[in-house]
Tab-separated table of C-alpha atoms in Angstrom:
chain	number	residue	atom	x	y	z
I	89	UNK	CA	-4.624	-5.073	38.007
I	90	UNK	CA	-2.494	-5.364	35.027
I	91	UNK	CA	-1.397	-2.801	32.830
I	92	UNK	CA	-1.991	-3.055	29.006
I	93	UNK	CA	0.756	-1.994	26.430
I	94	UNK	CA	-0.211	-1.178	23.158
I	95	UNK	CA	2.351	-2.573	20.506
I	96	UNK	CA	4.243	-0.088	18.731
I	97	UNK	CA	3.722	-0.799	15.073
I	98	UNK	CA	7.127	-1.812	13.024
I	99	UNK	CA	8.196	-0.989	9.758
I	100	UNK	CA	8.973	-4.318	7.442
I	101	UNK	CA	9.421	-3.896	3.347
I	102	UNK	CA	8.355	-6.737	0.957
I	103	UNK	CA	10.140	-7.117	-2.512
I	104	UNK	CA	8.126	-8.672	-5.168
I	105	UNK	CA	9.736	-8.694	-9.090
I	106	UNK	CA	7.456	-7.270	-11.370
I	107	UNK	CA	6.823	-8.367	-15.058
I	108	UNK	CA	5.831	-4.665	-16.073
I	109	UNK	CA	6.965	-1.393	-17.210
I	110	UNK	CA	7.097	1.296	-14.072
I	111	UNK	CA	4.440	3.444	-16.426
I	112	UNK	CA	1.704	0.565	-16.105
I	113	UNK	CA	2.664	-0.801	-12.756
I	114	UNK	CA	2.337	2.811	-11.084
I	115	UNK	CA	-1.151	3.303	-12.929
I	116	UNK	CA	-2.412	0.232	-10.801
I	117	UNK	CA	-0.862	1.725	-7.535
I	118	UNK	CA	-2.047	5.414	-7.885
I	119	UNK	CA	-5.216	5.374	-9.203
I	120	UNK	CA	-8.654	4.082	-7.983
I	121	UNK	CA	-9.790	1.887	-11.061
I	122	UNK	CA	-6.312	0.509	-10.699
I	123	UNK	CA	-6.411	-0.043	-6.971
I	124	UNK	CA	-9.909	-1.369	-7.794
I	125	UNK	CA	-8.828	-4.244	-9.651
I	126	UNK	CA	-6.257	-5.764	-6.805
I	127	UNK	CA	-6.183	-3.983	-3.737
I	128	UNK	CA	-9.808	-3.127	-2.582
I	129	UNK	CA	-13.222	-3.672	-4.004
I	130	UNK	CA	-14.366	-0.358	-4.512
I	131	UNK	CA	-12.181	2.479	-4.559
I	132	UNK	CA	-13.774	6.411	-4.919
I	133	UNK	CA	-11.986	9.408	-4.231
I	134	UNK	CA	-13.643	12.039	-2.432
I	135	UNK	CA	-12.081	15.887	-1.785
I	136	UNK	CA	-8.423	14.163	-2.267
I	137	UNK	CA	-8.564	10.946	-0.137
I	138	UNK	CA	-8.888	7.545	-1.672
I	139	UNK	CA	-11.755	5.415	0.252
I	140	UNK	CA	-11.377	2.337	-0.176
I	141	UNK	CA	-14.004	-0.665	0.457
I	142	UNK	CA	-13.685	-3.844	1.519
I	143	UNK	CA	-17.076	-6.134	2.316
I	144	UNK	CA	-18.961	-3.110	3.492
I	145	UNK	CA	-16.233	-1.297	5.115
I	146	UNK	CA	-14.472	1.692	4.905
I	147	UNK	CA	-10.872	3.200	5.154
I	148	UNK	CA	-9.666	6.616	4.050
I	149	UNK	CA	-6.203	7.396	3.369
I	150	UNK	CA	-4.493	10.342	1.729
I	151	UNK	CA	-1.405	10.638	-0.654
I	152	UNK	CA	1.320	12.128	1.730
I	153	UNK	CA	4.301	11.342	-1.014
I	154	UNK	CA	4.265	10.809	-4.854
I	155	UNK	CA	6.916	10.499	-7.217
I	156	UNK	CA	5.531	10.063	-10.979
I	157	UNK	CA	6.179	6.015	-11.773
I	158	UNK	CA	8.410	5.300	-8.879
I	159	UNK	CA	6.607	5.883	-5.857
I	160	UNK	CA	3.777	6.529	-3.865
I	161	UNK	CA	2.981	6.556	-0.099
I	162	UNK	CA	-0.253	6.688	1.730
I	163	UNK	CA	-1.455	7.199	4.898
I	164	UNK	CA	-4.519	6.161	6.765
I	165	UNK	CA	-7.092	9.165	8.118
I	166	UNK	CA	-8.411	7.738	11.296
I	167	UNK	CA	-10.307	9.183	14.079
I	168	UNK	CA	-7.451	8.661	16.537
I	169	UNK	CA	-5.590	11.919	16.405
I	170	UNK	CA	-2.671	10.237	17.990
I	171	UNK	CA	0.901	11.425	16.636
I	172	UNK	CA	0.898	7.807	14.511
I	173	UNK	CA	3.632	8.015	11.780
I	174	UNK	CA	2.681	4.893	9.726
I	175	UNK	CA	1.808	4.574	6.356
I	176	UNK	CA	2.163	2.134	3.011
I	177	UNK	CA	4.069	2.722	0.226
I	178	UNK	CA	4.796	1.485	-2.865
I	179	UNK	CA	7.970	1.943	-4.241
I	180	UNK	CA	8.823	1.177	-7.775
I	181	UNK	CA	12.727	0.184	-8.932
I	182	UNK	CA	14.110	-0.346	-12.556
I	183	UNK	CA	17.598	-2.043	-12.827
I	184	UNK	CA	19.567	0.005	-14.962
I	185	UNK	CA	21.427	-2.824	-16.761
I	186	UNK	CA	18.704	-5.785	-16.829
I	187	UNK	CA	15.432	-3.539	-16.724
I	188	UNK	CA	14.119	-6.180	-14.208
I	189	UNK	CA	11.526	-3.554	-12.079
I	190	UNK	CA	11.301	-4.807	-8.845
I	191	UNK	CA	7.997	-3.661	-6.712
I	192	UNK	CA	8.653	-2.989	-2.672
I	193	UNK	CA	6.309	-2.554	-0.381
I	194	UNK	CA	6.788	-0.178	2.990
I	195	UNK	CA	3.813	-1.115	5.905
I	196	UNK	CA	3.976	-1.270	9.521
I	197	UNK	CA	2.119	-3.524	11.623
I	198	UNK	CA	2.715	-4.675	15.408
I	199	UNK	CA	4.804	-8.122	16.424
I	200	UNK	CA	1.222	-10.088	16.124
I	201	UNK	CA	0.399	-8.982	12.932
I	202	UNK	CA	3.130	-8.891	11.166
I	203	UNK	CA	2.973	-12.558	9.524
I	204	UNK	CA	-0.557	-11.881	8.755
I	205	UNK	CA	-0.393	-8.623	7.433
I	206	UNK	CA	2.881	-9.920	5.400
I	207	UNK	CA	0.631	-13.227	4.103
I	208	UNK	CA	-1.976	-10.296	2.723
I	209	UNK	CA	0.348	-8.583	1.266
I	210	UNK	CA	1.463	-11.354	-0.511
I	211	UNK	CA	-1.667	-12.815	-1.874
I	212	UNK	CA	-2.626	-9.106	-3.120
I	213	UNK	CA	0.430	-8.155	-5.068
I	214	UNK	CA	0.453	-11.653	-6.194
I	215	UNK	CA	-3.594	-10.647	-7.401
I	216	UNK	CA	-1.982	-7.262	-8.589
I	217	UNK	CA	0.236	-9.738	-11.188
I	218	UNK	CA	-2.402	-11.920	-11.978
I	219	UNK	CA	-3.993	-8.774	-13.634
I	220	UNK	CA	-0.885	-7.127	-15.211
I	221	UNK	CA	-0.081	-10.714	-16.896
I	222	UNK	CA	3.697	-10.858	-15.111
């Protein structure tokens, strides 16, 4: 009989430059009509979690970090009371001299799902700039 591992998840950041000022760019991170328009297709918050929907189904998470147009971290509410210490964040970064803002993205995910989870990633942030016009 073989024994089966569950994968520990990973941490992995993505850095995507931003055509926006920090103000409007954390507005579509850290609110639910904002996260509405990119990240999920209905997005309600109930007693201080976001729920967000995605054909049908369901996810709750809960702000565990926020710092006013720089960052913001979430973490999933799941059933599983396990001691799990991932979350996503979005982390917001202005250069000083150029003013370039530069968005970066904090998820975990296990060795076989990285690349996917990474491609999503992608195409939504890349949905998230379709909307702000960078």
């Amino acid at each position: 009989m073989s024994e089966i591992k569950s994968q520990k998840k990973q941490k992995y950041t993505l850095e995507f430059e931003i055509k926006s000022s920090p103000k409007i760019l954390f507005n579509y991170l850290s609110t639910a009509s904002g996260l509405e328009e990119w990240f999920a297709d209905k997005v309600n918050i109930r007693e201080g979690d976001y729920m967000f929907q995605w054909d049908g189904t369901e996810q709750r998470a809960r702000i565990v970090a926020r710092k006013e147009n720089q960052m913001i971290r979430y973490k999933w509410i799941t059933e599983d009371k396990s001691k799990d210490e991932t979350f996503f964040q979005f982390e917001i970064q202005q250069d000083e001299i150029t003013g370039d803002v530069a968005l970066i993205v904090t998820d975990f995910a296990s060795d076989d799902e990285k690349a996917g989870n990474m491609m999503l990633w992608d195409s939504q942030i890349h949905a998230l700039m379709h909307h702000i016009g960078s």
